[in-house]
PDB file of C-alpha atoms in Angstrom:
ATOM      1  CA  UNK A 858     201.957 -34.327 199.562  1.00  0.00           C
ATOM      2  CA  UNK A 859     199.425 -37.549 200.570  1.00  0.00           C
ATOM      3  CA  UNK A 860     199.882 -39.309 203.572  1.00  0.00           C
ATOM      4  CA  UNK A 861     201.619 -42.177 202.368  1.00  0.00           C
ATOM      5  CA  UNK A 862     204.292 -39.532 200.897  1.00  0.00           C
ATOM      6  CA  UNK A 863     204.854 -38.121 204.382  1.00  0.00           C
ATOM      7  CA  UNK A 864     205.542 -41.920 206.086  1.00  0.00           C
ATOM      8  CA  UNK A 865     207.975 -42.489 203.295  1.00  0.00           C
ATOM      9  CA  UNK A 866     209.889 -39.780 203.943  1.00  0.00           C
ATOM     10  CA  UNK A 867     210.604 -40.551 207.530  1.00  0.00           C
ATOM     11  CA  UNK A 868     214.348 -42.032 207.589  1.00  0.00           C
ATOM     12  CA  UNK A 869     213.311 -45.021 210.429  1.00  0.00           C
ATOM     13  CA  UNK A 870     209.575 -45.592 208.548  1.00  0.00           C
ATOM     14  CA  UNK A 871     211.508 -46.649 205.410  1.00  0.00           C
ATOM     15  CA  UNK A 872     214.191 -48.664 207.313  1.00  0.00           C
ATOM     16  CA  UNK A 873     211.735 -50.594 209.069  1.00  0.00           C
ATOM     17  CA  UNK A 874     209.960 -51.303 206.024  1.00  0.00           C
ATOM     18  CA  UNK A 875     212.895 -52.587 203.927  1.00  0.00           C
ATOM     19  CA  UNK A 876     214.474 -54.610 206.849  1.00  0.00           C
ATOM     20  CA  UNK A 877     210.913 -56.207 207.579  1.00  0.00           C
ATOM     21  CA  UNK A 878     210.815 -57.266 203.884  1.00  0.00           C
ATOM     22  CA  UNK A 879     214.359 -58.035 203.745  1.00  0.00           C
ATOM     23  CA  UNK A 880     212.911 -60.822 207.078  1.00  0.00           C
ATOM     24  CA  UNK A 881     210.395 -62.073 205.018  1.00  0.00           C
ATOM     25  CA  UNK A 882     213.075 -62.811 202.275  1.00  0.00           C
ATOM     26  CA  UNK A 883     215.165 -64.552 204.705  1.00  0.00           C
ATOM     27  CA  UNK A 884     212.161 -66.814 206.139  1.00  0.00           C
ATOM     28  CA  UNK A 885     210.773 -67.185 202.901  1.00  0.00           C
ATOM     29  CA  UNK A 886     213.966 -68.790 201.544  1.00  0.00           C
ATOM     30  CA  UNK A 887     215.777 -70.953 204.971  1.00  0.00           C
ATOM     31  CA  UNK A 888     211.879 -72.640 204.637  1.00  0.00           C
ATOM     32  CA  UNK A 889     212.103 -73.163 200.827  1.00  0.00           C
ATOM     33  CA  UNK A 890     215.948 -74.722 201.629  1.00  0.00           C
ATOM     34  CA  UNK A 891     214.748 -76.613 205.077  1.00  0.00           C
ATOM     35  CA  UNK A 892     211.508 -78.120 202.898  1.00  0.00           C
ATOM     36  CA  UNK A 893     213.498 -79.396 199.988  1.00  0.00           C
ATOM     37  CA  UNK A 894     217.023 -80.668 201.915  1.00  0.00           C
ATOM     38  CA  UNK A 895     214.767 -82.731 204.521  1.00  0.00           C
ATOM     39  CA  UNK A 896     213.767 -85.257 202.672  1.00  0.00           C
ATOM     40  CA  UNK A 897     214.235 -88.514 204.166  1.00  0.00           C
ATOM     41  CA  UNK A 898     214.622 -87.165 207.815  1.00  0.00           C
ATOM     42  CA  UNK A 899     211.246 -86.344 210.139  1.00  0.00           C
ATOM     43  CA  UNK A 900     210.914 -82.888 209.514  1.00  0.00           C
ATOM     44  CA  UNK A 901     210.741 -82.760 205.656  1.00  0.00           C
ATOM     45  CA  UNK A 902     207.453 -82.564 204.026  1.00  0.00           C
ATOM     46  CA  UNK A 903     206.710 -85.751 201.197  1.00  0.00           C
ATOM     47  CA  UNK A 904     204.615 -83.597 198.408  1.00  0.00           C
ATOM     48  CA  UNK A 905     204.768 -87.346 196.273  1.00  0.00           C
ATOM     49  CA  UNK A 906     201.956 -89.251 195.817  1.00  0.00           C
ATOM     50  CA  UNK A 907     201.652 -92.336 198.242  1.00  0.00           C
ATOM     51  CA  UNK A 908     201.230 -95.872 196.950  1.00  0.00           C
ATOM     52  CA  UNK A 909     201.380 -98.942 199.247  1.00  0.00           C
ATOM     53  CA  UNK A 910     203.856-100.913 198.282  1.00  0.00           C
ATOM     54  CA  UNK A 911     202.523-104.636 199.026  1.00  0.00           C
ATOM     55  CA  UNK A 912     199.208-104.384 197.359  1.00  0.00           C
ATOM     56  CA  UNK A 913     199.411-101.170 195.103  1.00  0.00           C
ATOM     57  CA  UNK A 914     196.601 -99.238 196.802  1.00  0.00           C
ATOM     58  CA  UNK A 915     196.811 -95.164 196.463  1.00  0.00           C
ATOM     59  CA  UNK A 916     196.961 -93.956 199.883  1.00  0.00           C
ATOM     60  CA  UNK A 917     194.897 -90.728 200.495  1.00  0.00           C
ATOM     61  CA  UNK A 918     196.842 -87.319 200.403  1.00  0.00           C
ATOM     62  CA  UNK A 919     194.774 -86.528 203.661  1.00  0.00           C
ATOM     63  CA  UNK A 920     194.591 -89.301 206.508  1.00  0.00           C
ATOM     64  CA  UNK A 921     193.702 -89.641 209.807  1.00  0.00           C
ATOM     65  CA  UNK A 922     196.248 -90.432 211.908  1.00  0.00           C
ATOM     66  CA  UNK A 923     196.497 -94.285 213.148  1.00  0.00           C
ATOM     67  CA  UNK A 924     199.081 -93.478 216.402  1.00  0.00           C
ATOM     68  CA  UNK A 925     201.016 -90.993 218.175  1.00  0.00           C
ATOM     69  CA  UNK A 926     203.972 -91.182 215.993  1.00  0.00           C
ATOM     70  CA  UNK A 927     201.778 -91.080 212.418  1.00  0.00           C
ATOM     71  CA  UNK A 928     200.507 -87.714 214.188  1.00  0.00           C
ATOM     72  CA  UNK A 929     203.358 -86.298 215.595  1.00  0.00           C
ATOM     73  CA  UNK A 930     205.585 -86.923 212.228  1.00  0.00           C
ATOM     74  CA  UNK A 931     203.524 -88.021 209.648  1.00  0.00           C
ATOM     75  CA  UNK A 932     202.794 -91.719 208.093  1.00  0.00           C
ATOM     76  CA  UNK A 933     200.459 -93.605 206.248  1.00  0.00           C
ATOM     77  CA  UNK A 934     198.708 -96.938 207.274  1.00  0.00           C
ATOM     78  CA  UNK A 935     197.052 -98.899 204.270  1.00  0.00           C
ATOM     79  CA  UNK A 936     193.552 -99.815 204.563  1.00  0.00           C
ATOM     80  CA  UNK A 937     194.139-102.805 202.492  1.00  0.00           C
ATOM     81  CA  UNK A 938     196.846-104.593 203.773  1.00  0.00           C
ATOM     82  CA  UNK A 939     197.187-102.607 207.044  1.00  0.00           C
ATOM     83  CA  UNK A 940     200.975-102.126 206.692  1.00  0.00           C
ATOM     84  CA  UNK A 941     202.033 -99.186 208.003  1.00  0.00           C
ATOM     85  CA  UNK A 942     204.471 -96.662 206.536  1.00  0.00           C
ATOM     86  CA  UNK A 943     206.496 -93.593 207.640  1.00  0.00           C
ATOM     87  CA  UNK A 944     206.198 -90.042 205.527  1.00  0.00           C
ATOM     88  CA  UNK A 945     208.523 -91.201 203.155  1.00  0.00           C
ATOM     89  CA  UNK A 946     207.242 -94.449 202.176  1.00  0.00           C
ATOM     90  CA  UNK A 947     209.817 -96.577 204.277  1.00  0.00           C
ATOM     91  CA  UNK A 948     207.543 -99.540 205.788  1.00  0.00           C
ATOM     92  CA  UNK A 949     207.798 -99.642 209.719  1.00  0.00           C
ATOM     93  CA  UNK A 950     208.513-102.766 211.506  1.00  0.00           C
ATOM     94  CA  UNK A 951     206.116-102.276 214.849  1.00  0.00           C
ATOM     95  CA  UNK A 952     208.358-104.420 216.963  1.00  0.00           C
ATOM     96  CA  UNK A 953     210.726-101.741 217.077  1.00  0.00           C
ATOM     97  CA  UNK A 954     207.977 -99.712 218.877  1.00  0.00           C
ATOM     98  CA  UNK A 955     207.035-102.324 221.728  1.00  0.00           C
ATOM     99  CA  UNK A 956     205.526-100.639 225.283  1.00  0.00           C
ATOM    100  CA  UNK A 957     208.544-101.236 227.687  1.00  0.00           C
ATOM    101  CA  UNK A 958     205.900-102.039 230.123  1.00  0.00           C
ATOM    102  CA  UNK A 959     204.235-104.683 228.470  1.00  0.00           C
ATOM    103  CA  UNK A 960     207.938-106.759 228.038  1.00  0.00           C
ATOM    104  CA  UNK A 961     209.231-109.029 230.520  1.00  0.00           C
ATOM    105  CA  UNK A 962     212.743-110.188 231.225  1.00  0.00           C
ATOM    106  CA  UNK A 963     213.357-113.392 231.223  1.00  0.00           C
ATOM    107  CA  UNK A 964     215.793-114.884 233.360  1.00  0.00           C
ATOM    108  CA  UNK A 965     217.555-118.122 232.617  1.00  0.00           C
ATOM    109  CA  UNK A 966     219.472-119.995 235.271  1.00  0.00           C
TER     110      UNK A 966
END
């Protein structure tokens, strides 16, 4: 017999091989599932093409990343118009994202 013939014939050697594959199957299909159901949420991927939606300027498929937050979960800031937009094309109002050091209270007698 070859060489290959005598590994395959070892009990373990062929369980390891068909749960390993049977692991790849698994991975191979939770990512497929995770990919496609997170849409809308911050850890789906948008596969769409991008097109601002104030002045109709195709964004590029590959950008640089404009802030922490564009880097850490994706976004899209138009050179045009400089709007800025999450992954999935929602338009982001900055003031939500306002330094709490740089605001002061104001205190009315």
């Amino acid at each position: 017999m070859t060489l290959l013939g005598n590994i395959l014939d070892s009990p373990a050697t062929i369980g390891g091989f068909i749960g390993g594959l049977a692991t790849l199957l698994c991975f191979a299909i939770c990512y497929t599932k995770k990919v496609q159901l997170g849409k809308g949420n911050k850890m789906g991927m948008n596969f769409e093409q991008t097109i601002c939606s104030s002045c109709s300027t195709q964004l590029p498929r590959f950008r640089k990343a404009a802030n922490l937050r564009q880097m850490l979960w994706g976004g899209w800031t138009c050179p045009t118009c400089q709007k800025e937009f999450d992954k999935w094309m929602k338009p982001i109002d900055n003031s939500e994202f306002v330094d709490s050091q740089s605001t002061t209270t104001h205190i009315e007698k």
